[in-house]
Coordinates of C-alpha atoms in Angstrom, one line a residue:
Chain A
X1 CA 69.8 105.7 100.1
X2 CA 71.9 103.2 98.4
X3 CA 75.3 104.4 100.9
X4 CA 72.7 103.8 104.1
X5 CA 71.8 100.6 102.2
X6 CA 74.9 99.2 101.6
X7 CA 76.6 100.6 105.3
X8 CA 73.6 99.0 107.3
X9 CA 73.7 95.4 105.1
X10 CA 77.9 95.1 105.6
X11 CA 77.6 96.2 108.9
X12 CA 74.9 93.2 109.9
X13 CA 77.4 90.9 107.6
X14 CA 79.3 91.2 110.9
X15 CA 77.2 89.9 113.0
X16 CA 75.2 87.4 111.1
X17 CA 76.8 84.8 109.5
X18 CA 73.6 83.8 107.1
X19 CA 73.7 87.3 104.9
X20 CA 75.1 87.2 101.8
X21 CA 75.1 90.1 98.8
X22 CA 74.5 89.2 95.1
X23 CA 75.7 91.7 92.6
X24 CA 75.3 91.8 88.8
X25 CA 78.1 94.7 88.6
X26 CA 75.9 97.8 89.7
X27 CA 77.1 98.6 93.2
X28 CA 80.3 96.9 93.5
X29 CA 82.3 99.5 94.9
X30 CA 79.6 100.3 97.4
X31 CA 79.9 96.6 98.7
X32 CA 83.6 96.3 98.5
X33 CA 84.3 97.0 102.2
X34 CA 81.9 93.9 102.9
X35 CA 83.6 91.9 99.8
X36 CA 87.1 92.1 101.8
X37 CA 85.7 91.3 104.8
X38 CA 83.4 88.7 103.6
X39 CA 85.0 87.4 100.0
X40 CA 82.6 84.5 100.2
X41 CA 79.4 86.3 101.2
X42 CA 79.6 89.2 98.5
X43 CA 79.1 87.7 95.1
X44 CA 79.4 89.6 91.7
X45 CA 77.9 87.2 88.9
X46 CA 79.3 89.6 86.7
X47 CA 76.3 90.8 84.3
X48 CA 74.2 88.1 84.2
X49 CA 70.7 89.3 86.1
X50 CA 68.8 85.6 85.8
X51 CA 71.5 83.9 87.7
X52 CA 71.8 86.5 89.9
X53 CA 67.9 86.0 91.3
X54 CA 68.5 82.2 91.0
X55 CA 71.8 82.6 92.9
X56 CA 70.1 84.0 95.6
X57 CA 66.9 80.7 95.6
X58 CA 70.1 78.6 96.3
X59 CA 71.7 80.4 98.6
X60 CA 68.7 80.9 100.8
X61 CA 68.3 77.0 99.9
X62 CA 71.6 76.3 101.9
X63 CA 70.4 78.2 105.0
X64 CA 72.2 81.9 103.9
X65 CA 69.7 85.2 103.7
X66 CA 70.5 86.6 99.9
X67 CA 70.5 90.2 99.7
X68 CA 70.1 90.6 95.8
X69 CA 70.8 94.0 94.2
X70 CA 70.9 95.7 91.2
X71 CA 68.9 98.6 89.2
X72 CA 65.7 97.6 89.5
X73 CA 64.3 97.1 85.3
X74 CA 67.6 94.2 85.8
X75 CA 66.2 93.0 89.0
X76 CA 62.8 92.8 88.4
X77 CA 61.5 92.9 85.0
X78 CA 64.3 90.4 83.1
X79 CA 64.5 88.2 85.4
X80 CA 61.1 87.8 86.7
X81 CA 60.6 84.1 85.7
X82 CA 63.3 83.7 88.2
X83 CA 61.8 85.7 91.1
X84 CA 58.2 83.7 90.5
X85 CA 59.9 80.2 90.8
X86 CA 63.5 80.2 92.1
X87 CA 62.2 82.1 95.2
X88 CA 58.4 81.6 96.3
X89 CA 58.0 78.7 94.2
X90 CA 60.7 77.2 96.3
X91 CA 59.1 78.8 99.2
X92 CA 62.3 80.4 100.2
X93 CA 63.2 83.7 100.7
X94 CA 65.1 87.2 100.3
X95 CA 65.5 90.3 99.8
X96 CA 65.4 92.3 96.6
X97 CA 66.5 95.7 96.4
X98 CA 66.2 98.0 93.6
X99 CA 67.8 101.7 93.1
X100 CA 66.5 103.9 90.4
X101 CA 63.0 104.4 91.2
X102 CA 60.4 104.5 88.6
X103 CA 63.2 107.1 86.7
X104 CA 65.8 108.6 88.9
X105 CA 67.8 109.0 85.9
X106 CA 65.8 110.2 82.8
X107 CA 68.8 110.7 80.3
X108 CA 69.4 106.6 80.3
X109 CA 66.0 106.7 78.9
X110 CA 63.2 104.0 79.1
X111 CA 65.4 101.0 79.5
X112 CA 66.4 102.3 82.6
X113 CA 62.9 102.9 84.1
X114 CA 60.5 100.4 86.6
X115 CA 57.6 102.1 87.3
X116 CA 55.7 98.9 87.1
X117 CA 57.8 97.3 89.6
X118 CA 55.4 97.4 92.7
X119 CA 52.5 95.5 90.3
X120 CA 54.8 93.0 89.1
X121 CA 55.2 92.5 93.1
X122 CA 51.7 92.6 93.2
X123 CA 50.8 89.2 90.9
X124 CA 53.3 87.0 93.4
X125 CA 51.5 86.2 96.8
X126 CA 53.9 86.7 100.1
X127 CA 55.9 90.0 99.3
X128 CA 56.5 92.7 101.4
X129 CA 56.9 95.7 100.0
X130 CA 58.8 99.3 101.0
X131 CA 58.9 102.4 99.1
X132 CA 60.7 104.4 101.6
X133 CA 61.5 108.1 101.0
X134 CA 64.5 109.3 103.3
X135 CA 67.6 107.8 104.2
X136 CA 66.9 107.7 107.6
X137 CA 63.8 105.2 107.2
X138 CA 66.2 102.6 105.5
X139 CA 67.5 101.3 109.1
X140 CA 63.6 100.4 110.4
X141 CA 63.3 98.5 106.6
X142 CA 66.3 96.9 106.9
X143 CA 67.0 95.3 110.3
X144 CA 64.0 93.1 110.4
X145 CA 64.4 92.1 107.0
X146 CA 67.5 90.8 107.4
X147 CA 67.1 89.0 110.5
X148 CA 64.1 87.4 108.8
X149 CA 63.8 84.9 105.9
X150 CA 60.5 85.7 103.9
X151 CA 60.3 88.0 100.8
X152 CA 61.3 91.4 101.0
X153 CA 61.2 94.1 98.7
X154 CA 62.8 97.4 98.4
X155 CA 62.8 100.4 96.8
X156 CA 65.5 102.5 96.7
X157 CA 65.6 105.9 95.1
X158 CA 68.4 108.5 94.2
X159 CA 65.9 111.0 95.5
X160 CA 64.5 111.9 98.9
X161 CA 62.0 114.1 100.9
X162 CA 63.3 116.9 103.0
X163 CA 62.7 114.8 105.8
X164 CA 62.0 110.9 107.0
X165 CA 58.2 110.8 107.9
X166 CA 58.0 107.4 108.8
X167 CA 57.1 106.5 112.1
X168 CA 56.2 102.7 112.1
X169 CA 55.4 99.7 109.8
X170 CA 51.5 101.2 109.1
X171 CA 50.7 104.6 107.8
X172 CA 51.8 108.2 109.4
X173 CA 49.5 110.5 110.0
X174 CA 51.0 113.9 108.8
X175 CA 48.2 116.3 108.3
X176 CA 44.7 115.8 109.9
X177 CA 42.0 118.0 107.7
X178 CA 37.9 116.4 107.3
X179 CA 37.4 116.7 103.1
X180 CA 39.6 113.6 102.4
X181 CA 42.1 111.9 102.9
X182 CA 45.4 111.8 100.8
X183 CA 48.0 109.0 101.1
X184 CA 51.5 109.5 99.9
X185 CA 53.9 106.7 99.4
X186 CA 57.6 106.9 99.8
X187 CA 59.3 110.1 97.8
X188 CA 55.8 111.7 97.1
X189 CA 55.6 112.8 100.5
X190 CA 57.1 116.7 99.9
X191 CA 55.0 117.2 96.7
X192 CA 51.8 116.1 98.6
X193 CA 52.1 117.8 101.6
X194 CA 53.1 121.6 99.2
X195 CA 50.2 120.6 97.2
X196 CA 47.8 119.9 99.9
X197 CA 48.6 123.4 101.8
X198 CA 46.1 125.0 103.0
X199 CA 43.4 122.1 102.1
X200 CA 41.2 120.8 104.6
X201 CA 42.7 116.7 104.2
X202 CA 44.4 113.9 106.1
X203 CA 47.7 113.6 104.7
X204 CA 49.1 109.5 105.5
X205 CA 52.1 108.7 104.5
X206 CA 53.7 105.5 103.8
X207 CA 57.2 103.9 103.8
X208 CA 55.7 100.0 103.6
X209 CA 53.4 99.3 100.7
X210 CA 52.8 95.6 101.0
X211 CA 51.0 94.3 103.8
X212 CA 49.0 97.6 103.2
X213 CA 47.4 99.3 106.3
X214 CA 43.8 99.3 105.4
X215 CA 43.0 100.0 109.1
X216 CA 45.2 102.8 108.9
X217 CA 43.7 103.9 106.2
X218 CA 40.1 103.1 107.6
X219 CA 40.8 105.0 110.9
X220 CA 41.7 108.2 108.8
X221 CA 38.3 107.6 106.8
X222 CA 36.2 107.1 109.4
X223 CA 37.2 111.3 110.8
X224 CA 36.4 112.4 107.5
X225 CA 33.5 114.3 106.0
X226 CA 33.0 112.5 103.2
X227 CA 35.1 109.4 102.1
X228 CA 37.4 110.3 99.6
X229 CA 41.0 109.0 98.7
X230 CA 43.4 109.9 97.1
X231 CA 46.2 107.7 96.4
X232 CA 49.8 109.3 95.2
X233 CA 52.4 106.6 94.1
X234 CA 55.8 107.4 92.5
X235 CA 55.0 104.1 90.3
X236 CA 52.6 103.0 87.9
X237 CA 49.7 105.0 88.8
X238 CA 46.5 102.9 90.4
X239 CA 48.9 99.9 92.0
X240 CA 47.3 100.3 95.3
X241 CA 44.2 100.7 94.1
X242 CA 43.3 97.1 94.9
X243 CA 44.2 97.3 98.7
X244 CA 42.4 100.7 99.1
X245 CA 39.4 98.7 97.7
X246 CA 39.8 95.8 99.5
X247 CA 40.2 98.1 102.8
X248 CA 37.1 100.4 102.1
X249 CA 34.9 97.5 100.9
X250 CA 32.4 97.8 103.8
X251 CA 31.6 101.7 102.3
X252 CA 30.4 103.8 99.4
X253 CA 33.7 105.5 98.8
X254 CA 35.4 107.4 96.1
X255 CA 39.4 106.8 94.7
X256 CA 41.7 108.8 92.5
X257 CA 44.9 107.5 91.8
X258 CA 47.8 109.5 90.7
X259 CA 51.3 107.6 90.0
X260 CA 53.7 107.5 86.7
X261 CA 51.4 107.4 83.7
X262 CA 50.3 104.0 82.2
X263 CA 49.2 105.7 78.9
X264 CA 52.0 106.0 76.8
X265 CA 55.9 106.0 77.2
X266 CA 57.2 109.0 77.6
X267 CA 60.2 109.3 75.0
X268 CA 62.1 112.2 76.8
X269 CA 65.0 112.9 78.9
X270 CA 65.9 115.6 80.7
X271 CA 65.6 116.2 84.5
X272 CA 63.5 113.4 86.7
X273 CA 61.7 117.1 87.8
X274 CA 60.3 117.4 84.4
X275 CA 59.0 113.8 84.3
X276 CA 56.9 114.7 87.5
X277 CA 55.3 117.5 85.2
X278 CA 54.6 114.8 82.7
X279 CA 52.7 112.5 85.0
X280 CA 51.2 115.2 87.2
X281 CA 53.3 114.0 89.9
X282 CA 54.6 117.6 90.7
X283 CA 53.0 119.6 93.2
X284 CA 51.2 121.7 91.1
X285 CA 50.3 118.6 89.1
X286 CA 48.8 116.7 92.4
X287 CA 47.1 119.8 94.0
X288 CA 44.9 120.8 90.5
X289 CA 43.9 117.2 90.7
X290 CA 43.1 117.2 94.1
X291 CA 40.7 120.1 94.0
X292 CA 39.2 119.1 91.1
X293 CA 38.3 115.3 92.5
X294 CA 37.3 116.8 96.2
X295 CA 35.6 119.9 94.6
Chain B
X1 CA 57.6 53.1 105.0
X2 CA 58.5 51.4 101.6
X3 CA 61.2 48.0 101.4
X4 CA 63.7 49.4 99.5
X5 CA 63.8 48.0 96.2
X6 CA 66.2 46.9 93.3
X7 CA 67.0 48.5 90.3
X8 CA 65.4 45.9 88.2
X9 CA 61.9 46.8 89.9
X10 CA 61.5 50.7 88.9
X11 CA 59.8 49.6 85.4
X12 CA 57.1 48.2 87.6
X13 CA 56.9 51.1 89.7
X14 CA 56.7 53.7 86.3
X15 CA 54.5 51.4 85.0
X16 CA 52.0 52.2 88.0
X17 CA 52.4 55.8 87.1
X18 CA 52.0 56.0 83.5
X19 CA 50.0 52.6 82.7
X20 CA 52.2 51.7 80.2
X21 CA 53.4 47.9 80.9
X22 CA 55.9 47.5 77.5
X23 CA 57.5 50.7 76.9
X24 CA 57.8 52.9 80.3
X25 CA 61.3 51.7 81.3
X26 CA 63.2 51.9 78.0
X27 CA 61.8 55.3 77.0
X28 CA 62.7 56.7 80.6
X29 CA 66.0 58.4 79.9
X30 CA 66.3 59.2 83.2
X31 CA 66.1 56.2 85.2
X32 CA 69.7 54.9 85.3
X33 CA 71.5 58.4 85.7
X34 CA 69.1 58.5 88.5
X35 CA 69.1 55.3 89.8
X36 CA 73.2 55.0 90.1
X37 CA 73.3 58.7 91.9
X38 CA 70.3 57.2 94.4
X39 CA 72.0 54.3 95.0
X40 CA 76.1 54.4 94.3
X41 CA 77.2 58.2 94.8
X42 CA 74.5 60.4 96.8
X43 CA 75.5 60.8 100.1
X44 CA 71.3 61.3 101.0
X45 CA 69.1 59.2 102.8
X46 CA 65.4 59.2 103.7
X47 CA 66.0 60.0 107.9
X48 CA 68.5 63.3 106.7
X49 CA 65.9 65.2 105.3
X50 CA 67.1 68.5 107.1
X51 CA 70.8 67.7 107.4
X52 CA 73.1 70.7 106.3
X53 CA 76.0 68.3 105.3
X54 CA 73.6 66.1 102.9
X55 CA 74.4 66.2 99.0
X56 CA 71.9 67.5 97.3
X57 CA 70.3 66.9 93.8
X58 CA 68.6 69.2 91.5
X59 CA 65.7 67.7 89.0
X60 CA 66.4 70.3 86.7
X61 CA 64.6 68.9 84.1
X62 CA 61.3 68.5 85.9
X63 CA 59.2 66.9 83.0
X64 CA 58.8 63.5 82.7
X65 CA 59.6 62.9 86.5
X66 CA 58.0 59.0 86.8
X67 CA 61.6 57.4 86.7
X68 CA 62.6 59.9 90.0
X69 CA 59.3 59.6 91.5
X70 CA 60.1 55.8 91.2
X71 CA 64.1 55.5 92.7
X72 CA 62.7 58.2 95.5
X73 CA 60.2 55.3 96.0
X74 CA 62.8 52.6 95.9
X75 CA 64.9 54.4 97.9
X76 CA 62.3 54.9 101.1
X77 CA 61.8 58.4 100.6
X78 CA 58.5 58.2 99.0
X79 CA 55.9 55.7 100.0
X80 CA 54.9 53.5 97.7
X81 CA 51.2 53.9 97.5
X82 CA 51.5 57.3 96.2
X83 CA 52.6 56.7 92.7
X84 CA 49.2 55.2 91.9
X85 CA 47.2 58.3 92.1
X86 CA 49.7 60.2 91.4
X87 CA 48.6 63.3 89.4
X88 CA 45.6 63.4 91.4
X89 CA 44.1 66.9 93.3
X90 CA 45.8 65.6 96.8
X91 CA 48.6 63.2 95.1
X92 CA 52.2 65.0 96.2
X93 CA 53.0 64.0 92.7
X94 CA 52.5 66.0 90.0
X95 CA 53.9 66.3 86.2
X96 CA 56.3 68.3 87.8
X97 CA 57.6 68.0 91.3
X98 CA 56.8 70.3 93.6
X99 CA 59.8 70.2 96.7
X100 CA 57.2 71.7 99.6
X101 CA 55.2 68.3 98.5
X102 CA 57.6 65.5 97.8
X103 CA 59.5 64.4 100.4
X104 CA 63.2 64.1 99.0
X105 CA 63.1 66.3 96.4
X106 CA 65.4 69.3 97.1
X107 CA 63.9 71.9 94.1
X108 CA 60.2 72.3 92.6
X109 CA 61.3 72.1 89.0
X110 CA 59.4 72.3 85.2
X111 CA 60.1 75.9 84.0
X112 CA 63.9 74.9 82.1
X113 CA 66.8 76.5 82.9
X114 CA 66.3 76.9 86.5
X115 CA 68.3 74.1 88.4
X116 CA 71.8 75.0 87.5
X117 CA 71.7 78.6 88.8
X118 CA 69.8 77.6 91.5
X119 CA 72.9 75.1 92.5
X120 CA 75.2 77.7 91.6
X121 CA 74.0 79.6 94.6
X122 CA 73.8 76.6 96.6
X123 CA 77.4 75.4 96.5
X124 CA 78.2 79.6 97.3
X125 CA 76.3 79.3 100.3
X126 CA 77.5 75.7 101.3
X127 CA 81.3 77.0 100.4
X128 CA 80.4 80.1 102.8
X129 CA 79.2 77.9 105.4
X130 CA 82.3 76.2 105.2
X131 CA 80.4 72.8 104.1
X132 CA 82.9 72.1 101.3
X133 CA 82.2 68.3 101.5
X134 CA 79.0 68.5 100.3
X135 CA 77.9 67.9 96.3
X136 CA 75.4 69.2 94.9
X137 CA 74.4 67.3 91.8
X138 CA 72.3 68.6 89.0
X139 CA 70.2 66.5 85.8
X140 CA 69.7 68.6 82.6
X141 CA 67.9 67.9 79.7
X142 CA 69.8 68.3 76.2
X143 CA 67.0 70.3 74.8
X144 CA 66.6 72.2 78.4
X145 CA 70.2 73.8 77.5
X146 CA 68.7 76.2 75.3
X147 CA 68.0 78.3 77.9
X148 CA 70.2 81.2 78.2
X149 CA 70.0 81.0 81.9
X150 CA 71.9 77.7 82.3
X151 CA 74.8 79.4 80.1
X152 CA 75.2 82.3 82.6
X153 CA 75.2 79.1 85.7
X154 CA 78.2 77.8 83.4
X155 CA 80.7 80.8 82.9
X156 CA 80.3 81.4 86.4
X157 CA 80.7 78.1 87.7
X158 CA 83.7 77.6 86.1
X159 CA 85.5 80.5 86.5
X160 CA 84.8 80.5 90.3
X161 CA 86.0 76.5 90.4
X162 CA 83.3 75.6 92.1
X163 CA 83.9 71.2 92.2
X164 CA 81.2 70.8 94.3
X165 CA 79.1 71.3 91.5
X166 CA 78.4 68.8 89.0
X167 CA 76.2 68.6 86.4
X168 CA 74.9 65.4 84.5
X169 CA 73.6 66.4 81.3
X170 CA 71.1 63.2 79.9
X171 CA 71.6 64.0 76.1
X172 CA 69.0 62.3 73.7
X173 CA 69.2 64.1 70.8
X174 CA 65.8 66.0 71.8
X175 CA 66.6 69.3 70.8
X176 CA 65.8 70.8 67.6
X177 CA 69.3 72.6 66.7
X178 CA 71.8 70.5 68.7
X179 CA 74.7 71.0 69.9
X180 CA 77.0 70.3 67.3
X181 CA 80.2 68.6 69.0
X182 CA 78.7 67.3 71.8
X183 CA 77.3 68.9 75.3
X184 CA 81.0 68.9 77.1
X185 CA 82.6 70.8 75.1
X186 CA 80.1 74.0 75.9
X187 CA 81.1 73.5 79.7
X188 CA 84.7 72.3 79.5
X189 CA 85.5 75.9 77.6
X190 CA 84.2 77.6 80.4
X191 CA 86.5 75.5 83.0
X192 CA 84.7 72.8 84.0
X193 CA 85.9 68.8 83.9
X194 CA 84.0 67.0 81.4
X195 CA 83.2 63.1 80.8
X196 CA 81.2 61.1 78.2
X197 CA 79.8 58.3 79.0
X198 CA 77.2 55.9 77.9
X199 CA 74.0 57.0 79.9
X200 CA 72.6 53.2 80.7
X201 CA 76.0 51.7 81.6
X202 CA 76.1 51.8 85.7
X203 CA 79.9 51.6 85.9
X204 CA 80.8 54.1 83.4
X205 CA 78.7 56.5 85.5
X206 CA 79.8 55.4 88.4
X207 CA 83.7 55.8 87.0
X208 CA 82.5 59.3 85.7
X209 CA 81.0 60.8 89.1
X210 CA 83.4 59.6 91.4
X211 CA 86.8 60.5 89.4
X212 CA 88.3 63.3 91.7
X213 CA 88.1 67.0 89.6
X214 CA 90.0 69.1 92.3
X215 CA 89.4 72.6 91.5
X216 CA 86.9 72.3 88.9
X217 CA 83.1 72.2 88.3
X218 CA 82.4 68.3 86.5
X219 CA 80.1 67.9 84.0
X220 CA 78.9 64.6 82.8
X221 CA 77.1 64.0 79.5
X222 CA 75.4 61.2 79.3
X223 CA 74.4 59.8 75.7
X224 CA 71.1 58.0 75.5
X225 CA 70.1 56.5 72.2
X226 CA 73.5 54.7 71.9
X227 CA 73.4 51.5 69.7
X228 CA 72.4 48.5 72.2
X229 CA 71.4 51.0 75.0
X230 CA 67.9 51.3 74.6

């Protein structure tokens, strides 16, 4: 995702005169096309991940559209202060994108992990919010957010479904079954759809988190038996549970959420494979729990 | 709108914000920084709100903002009447200004630490416009230069050059640990042009904004709580 990323952002840099990249190190070579053609719209703060979010309030303060990027514990945990004030507060704009998922990259170890990214996103009004999971869904995200000038997350990840599923800003309807339905977000998607074989559920999937389509999510209700959810995140587990509330607030419904765990830290490395085992992410992980919620 | 008013009428104007008749202009460290930017060096004015090509000015240090409240006031960008309920539920003036409210102020500001990289980015996306007439000016507090953040604004400032940027640091002794040597020397290390000046003598920080720094990031530090200044 992140060679997508950075081709699509230097190739708009042609075009559009207001984008400009913020680095903190991480990426550099990936954006070093765009620094030589642009020297004054790709800027490396060196490793310095405050300024860089601040960096971007001012340059979307002048008029530019920051494109701020690093691994996402450096762009959104540290400097989150920044993100609060220097952008909302300011009621400017830009886009933030992460790579590294909740943990791409185990061995690195919990420093390197942002599960809780999406809620952090959550407590700040204004943010949209993509958790895509192919390649191929990053050019969709992308254009509009950089031809825009509101608040723009994104998720990369080093991983990827077999295939892009996404086929519009609200929810895709992969599977239609009538004992529940089961939304996947982002790079879920595979390990829902092997764990849901066979069962009688709605599979939705979704590439855009935040505005959340709780008349997409309705719609798929309303066909169903009985209403039950299940919502599959590859962050902290339950973020969406909020929206789904808020959507299904007219019904008696039920909710499980599955996502990384919030009990504990998990103080292994290893393969981000194993990690799915650990927070029943995996498909054998989400289809046990399935069964046992829809009975 | 407001008559535009003289520097020796901003104690009034405090005065109407914090009800203080005897002390509110000599305890304002603020107010002739402010006042000689407003009225000598700024190239701003209250009918260019939107202009690209303005200067700009960060209120970095957002607490304690009467005395800015009062020269935006002066100035015609504020209208008078506000500063009496200022503070109120539907005042635009709060403890700490808030830019979608106050007409004039370019940053909402009272977190520390948050102005200078904020300008940083500015002056990057003014330089890539290819606006390199423009200043953008920014007021720290001495105590405010704790934060970590403003160091990270500094090294990067001056080893990119950028002498658009200048930053007037209003030193009164307020922090607990100091700096030990003086502000100036903690920015001219990094690259930046540095100048000392008494903070409540108009000329001297008139001299010390307006002295050409080709190439470099300025910072002025300006000493409050000088013998015969307060």
């Amino acid at each position: 995702m992140r060679e997508v990323f950075a081709n699509t952002v230097t190739a708009a840099m042609d075009t559009d005169p207001r984008i400009a990249v913020v680095l903190a190190e991480i990426s550099r070579d990936a954006f070093a096309p765009a620094a030589r053609r642009h020297p004054d719209r790709v800027i490396n703060v060196g490793i310095r991940e405050q300024l860089m979010v601040s960096v971007g309030g001012g340059l979307a303060l002048a008029g530019m559209r920051p494109v701020v990027h690093t691994y996402g514990p450096f762009l959104v945990e540290r400097p989150f202060e920044q993100i609060k004030l220097d952008l909302g507060h300011q009621d400017v704009g830009a886009l933030l994108v992460s790579i590294g998922g909740s943990y791409d990259d185990p061995v690195w170890g919990r420093t390197h992990q942002v599960p809780g990214d999406v809620a952090l996103f959550d407590t700040l009004p204004g943010w949209t919010v993509h958790s895509p999971g192919h390649p191929a869904e990053l050019p969709a995200l992308l254009e509009p957010a950089l031809a825009g000038d509101d608040l723009v997350y994104l998720r990369l990840s080093t991983r990827a479904n077999a295939r892009p599923y996404a086929e519009g800003p609200g929810f895709t309807t992969l599977r239609r079954g009538r004992r529940g339905v089961v939304l996947a977000v982002g790079t879920t998607a595979d390990a829902v759809l092997a764990a849901t074989e066979g069962q009688d559920v709605t599979v939705l999937y979704a590439a855009t988190v935040r505005p959340f389509d709780g008349a997409g999510l309705r719609a798929a209700v309303e066909q169903l038996d009985r209403p039950d959810v299940v919502l599959v995140e590859p962050y902290l587990r339950g973020t969406s549970a909020l929206p789904v509330a808020d959507a299904l607030r007219r019904q008696p419904h039920r909710l499980l959420s599955l996502g990384v765990s919030r009990d504990s830290e998990v103080r292994a490395y290893g393969t981000p494979e194993q990690h799915d085992v650990v927070h029943g992410l995996d498909a054998g992980g989400i289809a046990k729990a399935v069964r046992e919620f829809l009975g | 709108m407001t008559t535009p008013r003289a520097f020796a009428e901003l104690p009034a104007l405090i005065a109407r914000m914090t009800g203080d008749e005897k002390h509110s202009a000599a305890a304002n460290s603020t107010m002739d920084v402010l006042w000689v930017l407003y009225d000598r060096v700024l190239d701003v004015s209250p009918d260019r709100l939107d202009d690209p090509d303005r200067d700009r000015f960060y209120l970095s240090k957002g607490h304690g903002p009467m005395a800015f409240y009062a020269v935006l006031a002066a100035k015609g960008f504020l209208d008078e009447s506000v500063v009496d309920d200022w503070t109120a539920f539907d005042s635009p003036l709060g403890q700490h200004p808030d830019r979608v409210l106050v007409p004039g102020a370019e940053i909402s500001s009272g977190s520390l630490g948050h102005g200078l990289p904020l300008a940083v980015g500015t002056v990057l996306g003014l330089r890539a416009q290819g606006r390199t007439g423009v200043r953008v000016v920014v007021l720290v507090g001495d105590a405010e230069l704790d934060e970590g953040s403003n160091h990270e604004a500094v090294a990067l400032a001056g080893r990119l050059g950028l002498d658009q940027l200048t930053v007037v640091a209003v030193n009164n002794f307020s922090g607990t640990h100091g700096w030990p040597g003086g502000i100036a020397d903690r920015f001219t290390v990094e690259g930046w042009a540095g100048r000392t000046v008494d903070g409540r003598d108009h000329e001297d920080l008139y001299a010390a904004f307006t002295t050409p720094h080709p190439g470099r990031p300025l910072v002025v530090e300006a000493l409050i709580g000088l013998e015969g200044s307060e």
